[in-house]
CSV table of C-alpha atoms in Angstrom, one decimal:
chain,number,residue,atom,x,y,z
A,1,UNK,CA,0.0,0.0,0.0
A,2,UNK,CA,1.5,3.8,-0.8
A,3,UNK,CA,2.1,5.8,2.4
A,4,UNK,CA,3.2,8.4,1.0
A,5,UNK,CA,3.1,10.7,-2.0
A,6,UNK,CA,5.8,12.8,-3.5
A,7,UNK,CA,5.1,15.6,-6.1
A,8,UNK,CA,7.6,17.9,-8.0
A,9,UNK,CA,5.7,21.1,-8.3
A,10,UNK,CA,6.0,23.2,-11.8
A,11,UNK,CA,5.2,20.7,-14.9
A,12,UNK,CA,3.7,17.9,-12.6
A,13,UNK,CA,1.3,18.8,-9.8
A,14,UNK,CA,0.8,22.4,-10.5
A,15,UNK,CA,-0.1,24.6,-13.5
A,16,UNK,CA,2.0,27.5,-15.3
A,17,UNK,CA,0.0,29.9,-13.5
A,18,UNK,CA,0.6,28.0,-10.0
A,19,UNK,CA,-3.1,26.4,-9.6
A,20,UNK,CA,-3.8,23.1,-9.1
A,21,UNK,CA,-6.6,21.2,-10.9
A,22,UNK,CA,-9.5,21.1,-8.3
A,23,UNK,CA,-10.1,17.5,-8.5
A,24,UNK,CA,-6.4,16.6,-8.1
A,25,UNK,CA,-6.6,18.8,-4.8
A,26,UNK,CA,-9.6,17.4,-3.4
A,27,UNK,CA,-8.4,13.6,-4.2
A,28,UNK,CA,-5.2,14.8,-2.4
A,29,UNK,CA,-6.6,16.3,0.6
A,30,UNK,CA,-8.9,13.3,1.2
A,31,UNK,CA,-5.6,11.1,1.1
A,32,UNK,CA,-4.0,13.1,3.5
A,33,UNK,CA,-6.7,13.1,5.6
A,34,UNK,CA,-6.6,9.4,5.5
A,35,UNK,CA,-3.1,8.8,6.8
A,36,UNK,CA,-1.0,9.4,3.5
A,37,UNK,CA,1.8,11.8,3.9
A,38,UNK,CA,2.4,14.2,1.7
A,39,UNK,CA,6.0,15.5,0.4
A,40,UNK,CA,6.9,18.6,-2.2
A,41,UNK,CA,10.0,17.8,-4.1
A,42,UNK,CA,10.9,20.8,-6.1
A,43,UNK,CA,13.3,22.9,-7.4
A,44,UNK,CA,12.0,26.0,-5.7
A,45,UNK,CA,13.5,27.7,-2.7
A,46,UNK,CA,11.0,28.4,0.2
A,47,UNK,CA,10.0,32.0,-0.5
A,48,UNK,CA,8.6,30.2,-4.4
A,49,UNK,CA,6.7,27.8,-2.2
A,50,UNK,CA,5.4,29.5,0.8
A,51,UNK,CA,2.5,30.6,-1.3
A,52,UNK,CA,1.2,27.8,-3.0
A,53,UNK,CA,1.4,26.3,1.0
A,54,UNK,CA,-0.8,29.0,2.1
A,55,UNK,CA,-3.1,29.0,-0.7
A,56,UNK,CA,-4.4,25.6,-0.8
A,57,UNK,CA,-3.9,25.1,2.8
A,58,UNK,CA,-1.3,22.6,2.9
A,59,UNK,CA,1.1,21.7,5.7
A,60,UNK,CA,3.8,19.3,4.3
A,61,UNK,CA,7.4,17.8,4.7
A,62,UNK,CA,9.2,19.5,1.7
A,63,UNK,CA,12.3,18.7,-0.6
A,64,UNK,CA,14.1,22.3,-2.2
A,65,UNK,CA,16.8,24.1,-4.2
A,66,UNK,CA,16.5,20.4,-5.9
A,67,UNK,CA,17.4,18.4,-2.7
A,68,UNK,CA,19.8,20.7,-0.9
A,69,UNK,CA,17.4,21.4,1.8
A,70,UNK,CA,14.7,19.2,3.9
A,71,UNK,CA,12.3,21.6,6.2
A,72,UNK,CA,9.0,21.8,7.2
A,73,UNK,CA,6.5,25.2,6.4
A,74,UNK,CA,7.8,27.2,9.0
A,75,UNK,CA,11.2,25.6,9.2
A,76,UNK,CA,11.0,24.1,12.3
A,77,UNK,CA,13.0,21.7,11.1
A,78,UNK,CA,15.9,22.7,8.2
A,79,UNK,CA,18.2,20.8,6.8
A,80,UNK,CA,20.5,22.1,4.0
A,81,UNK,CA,23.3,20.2,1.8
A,82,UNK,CA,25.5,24.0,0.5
A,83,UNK,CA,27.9,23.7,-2.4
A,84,UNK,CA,31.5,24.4,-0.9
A,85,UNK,CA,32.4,27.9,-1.1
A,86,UNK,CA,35.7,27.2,-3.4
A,87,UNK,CA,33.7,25.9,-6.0
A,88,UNK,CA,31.0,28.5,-5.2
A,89,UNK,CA,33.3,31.8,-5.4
A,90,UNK,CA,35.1,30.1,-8.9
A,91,UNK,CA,31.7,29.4,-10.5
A,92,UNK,CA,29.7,32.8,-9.5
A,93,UNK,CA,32.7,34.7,-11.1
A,94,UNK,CA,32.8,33.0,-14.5
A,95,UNK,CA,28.9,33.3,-14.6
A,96,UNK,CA,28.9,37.0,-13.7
A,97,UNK,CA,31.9,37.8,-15.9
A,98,UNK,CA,29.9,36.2,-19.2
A,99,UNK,CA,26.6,38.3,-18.0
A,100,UNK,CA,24.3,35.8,-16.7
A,101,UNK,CA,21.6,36.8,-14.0
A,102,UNK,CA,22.5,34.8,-10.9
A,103,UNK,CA,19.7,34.3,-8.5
A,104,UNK,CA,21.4,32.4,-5.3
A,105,UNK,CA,19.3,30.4,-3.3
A,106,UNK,CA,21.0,30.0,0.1
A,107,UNK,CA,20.1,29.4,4.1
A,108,UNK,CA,19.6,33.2,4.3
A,109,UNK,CA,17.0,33.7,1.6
A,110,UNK,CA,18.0,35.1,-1.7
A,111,UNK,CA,21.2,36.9,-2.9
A,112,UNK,CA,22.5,38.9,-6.2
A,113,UNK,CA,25.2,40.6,-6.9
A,114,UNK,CA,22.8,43.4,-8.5
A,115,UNK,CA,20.8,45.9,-6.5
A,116,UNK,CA,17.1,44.9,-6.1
A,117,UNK,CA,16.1,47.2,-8.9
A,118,UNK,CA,18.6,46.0,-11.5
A,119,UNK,CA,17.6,42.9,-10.4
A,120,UNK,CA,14.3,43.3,-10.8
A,121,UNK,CA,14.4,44.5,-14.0
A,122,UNK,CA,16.9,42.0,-16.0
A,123,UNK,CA,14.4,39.2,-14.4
A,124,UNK,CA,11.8,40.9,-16.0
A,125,UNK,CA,13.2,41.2,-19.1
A,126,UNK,CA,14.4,37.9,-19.1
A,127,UNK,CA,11.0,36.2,-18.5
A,128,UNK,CA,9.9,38.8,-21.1
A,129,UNK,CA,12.3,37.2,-23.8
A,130,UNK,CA,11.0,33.7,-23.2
A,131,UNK,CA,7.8,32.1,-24.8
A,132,UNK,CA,5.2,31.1,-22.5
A,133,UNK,CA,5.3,35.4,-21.5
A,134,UNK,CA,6.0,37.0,-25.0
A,135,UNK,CA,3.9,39.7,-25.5
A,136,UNK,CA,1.6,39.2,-22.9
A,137,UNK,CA,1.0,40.5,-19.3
A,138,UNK,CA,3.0,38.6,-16.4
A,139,UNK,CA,0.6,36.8,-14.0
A,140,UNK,CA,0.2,37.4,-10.7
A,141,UNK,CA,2.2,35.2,-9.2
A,142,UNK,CA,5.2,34.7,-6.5
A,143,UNK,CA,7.9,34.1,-9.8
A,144,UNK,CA,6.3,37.1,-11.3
A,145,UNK,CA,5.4,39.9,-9.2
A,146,UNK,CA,8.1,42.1,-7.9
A,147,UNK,CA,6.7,41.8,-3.8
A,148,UNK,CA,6.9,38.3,-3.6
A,149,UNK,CA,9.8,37.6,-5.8
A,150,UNK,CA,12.2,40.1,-4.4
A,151,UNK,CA,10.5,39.1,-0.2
A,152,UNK,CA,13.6,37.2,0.5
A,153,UNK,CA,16.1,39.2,-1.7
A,154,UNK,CA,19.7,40.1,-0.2
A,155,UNK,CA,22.3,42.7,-2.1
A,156,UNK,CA,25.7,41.0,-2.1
A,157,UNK,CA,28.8,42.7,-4.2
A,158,UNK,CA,30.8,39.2,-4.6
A,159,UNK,CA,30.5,35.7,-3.7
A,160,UNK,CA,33.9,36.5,-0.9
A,161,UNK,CA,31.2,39.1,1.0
A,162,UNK,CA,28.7,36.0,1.2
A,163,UNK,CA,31.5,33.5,2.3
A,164,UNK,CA,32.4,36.3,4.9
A,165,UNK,CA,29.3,36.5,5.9
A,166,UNK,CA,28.8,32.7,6.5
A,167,UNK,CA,26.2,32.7,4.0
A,168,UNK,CA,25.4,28.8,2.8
A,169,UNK,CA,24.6,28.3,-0.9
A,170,UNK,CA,21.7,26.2,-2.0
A,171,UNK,CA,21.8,26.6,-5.4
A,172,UNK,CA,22.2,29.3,-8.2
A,173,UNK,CA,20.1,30.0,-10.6
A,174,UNK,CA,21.8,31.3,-14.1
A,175,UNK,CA,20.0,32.5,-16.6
A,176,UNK,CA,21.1,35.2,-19.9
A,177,UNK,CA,18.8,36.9,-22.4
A,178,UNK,CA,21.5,35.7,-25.1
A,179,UNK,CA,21.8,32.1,-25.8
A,180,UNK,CA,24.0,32.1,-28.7
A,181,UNK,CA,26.9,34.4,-27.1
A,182,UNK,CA,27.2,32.1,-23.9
A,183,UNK,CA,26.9,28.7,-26.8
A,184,UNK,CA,29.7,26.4,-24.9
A,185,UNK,CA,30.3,27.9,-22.1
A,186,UNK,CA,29.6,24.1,-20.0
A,187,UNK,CA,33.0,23.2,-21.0
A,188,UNK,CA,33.8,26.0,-18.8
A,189,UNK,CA,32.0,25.1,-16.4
A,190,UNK,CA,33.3,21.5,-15.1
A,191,UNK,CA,33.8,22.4,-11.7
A,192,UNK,CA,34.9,19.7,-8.6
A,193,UNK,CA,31.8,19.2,-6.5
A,194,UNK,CA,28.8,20.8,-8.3
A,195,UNK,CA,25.7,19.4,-10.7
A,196,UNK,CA,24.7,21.7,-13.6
A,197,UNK,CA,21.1,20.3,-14.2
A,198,UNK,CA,19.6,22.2,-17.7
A,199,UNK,CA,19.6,21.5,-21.5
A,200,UNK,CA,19.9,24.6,-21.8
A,201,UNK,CA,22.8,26.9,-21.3
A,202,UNK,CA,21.1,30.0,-21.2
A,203,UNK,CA,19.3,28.6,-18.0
A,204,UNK,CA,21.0,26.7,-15.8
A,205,UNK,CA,20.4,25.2,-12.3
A,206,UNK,CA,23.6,24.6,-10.1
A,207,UNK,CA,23.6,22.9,-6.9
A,208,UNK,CA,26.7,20.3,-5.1
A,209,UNK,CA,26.7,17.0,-7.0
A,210,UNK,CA,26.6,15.2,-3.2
A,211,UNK,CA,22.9,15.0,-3.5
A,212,UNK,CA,19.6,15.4,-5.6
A,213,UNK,CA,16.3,15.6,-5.0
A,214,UNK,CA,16.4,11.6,-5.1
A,215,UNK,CA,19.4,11.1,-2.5
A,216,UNK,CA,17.4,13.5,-0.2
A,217,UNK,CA,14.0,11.7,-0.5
A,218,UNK,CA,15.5,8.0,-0.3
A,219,UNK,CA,17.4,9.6,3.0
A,220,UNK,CA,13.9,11.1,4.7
A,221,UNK,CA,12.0,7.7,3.4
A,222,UNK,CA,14.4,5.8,5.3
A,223,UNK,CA,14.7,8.1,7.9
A,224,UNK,CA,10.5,7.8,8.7
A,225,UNK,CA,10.6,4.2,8.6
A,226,UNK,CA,9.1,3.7,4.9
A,227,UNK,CA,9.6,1.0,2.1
A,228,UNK,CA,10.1,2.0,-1.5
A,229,UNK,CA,7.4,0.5,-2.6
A,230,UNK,CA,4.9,2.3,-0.2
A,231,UNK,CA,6.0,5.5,-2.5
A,232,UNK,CA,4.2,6.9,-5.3
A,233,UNK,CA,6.6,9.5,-7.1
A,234,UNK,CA,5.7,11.7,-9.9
A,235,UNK,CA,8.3,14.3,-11.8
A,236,UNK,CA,8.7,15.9,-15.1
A,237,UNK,CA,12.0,17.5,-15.7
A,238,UNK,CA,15.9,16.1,-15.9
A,239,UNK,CA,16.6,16.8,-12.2
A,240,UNK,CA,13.5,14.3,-11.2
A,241,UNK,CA,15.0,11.2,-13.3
A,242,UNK,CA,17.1,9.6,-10.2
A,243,UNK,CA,13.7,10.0,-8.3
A,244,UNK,CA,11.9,8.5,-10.7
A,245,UNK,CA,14.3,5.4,-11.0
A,246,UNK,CA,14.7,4.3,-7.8
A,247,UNK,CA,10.7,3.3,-6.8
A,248,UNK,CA,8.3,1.4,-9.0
A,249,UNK,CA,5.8,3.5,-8.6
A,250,UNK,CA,6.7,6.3,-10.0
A,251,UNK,CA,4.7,8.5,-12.3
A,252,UNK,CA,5.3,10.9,-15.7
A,253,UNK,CA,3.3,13.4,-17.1
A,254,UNK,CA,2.3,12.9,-21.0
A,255,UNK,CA,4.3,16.9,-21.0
A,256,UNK,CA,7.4,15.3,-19.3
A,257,UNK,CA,11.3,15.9,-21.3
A,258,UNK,CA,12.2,12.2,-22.8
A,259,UNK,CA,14.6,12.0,-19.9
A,260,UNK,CA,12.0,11.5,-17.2
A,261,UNK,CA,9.7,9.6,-19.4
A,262,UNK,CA,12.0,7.1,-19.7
A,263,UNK,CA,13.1,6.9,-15.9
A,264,UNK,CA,9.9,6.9,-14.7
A,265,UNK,CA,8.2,3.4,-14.3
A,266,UNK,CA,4.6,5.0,-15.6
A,267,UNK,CA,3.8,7.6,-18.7
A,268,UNK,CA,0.6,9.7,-17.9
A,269,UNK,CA,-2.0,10.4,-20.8
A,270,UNK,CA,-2.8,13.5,-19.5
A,271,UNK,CA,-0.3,16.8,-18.5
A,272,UNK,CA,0.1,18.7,-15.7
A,273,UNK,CA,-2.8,21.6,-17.2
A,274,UNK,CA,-4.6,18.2,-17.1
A,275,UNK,CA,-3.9,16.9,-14.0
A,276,UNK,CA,-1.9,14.1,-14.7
A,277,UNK,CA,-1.3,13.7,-10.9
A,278,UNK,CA,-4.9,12.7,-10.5
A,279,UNK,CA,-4.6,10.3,-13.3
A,280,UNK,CA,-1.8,8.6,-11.5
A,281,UNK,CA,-3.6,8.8,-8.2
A,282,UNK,CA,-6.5,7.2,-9.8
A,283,UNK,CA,-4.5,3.9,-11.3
A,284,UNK,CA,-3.0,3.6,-7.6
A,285,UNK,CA,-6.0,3.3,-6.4
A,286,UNK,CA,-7.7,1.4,-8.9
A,287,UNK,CA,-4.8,-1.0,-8.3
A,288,UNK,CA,-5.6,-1.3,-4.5
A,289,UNK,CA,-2.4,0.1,-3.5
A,290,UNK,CA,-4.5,3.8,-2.2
């Protein structure tokens, strides 16, 4: 029987404009209510999931910064899993020095080497450039509006004033409005003791290679006393494909990259606009295992 359910957030349970399909909530609060525990396993930092939390009235164990940190809501528990400052200070200077826009996740919120507004408005710009907000108004939500976005935000001028500071770093986000002038710029980028997880290098997630968001969960499963095959897990992107291998019953959207399709033990038919996290839910139970 599942005891517990484990959901990465953007692509899988939730929408692009952070909702969640109301059936797929319903079916998940009535689980809860049953006994099955409930984990987020995202690449989000808190401030990007506080939110969501408050909106749907959810209380959960979660898994951030793509398993560099295990805490609770309100952090009454935190643990965290930084990238050693060496190999942070040698990687935020060749990022900064070809352009990018750094957004560094850490124990202390949210740091840039910009000033709030100039960070503000290169993130803007940015998310401006892409697809899914060309020429259209930017939603109202945490990722998109300058109050929540910048909540957590910290000015730093270097990565030294952070070490100084005994700041710990989570994981940076690096993202540049030109893809073809930073074309190659991995091979720079093969530093001792971090995981660059995108296919793209215009957007790039970087976090310490001694853990994922699959090394953390098999740690807390174990930790609470749970057997692999009491968990359903369901991801959509590259940095869910360890989770996704390691328990048979583990669940991908139809909108999922190839990657995690092919890790995960179960394709959905339906996306995450769908709610393809219903549809799983649904063959659990029609299995007898919920």
């Amino acid at each position: 029987m599942i005891k517990c359910i484990v959901c990465d957030l953007d692509g899988t349970l939730i929408k692009t404009d952070d909702t969640i399909e109301e059936k797929t909530l319903v079916t998940l609060k009535n689980y809860i209510e049953k006994g099955v525990e409930f984990i987020i396993a995202t690449g989000r930092d808190h401030n990007m999931v506080i939110d969501f939390l408050n909106r749907y009235d959810l209380d959960c164990d979660l898994i951030l910064n793509n398993g560099t940190q295990y805490c609770n809501k309100t952090k009454t528990f935190n643990d965290i899993y930084p990238m050693d400052n060496h190999s942070f200070q040698k990687i935020a200077t060749i990022l900064e020095e070809r352009g990018y826009l750094l957004s560094i996740h850490t124990n202390q919120g949210k740091y840039s080497f910009k000033d709030a507004e100039s960070f503000w408005e290169q993130h803007v710009q940015i998310l401006k450039s892409s697809p899914a907000y060309l020429k259209k108004p930017l939603p109202k939500k945490t990722f998109t509006t300058k109050d929540g976005y910048l909540r957590d935000f910290h000015y730093a001028s270097n990565a030294k004033e952070m070490i100084n500071k005994g700041v710990k770093v989570l994981k940076i986000d690096a993202r540049h409005l030109d893809s073809y002038s930073v074309k190659g710029i991995k091979e720079e980028l093969n530093i001792e003791h971090l995981d660059i997880s995108s296919s793209y290098e215009d957007n790039m997630e970087i976090t310490t290679n001694k853990t994922n968001k699959g090394y953390l969960l098999e740690k807390v499963i174990q930790k609470k006393g749970y057997l692999l095959d009491e968990i359903a897990v369901f991801g959509d992107g590259e940095n869910d494909c360890y989770m996704l291998k390691q328990f048979p019953y583990s669940f991908a959207p139809k909108n999922a990259c190839q990657l995690a399709k092919e890790s995960a033990q179960y394709i959905l038919s339906q996306t995450n606009e769908e709610g393809a996290v219903y549809e799983g839910i649904q063959l659990l139970r029609k299995s007898n295992l919920l």
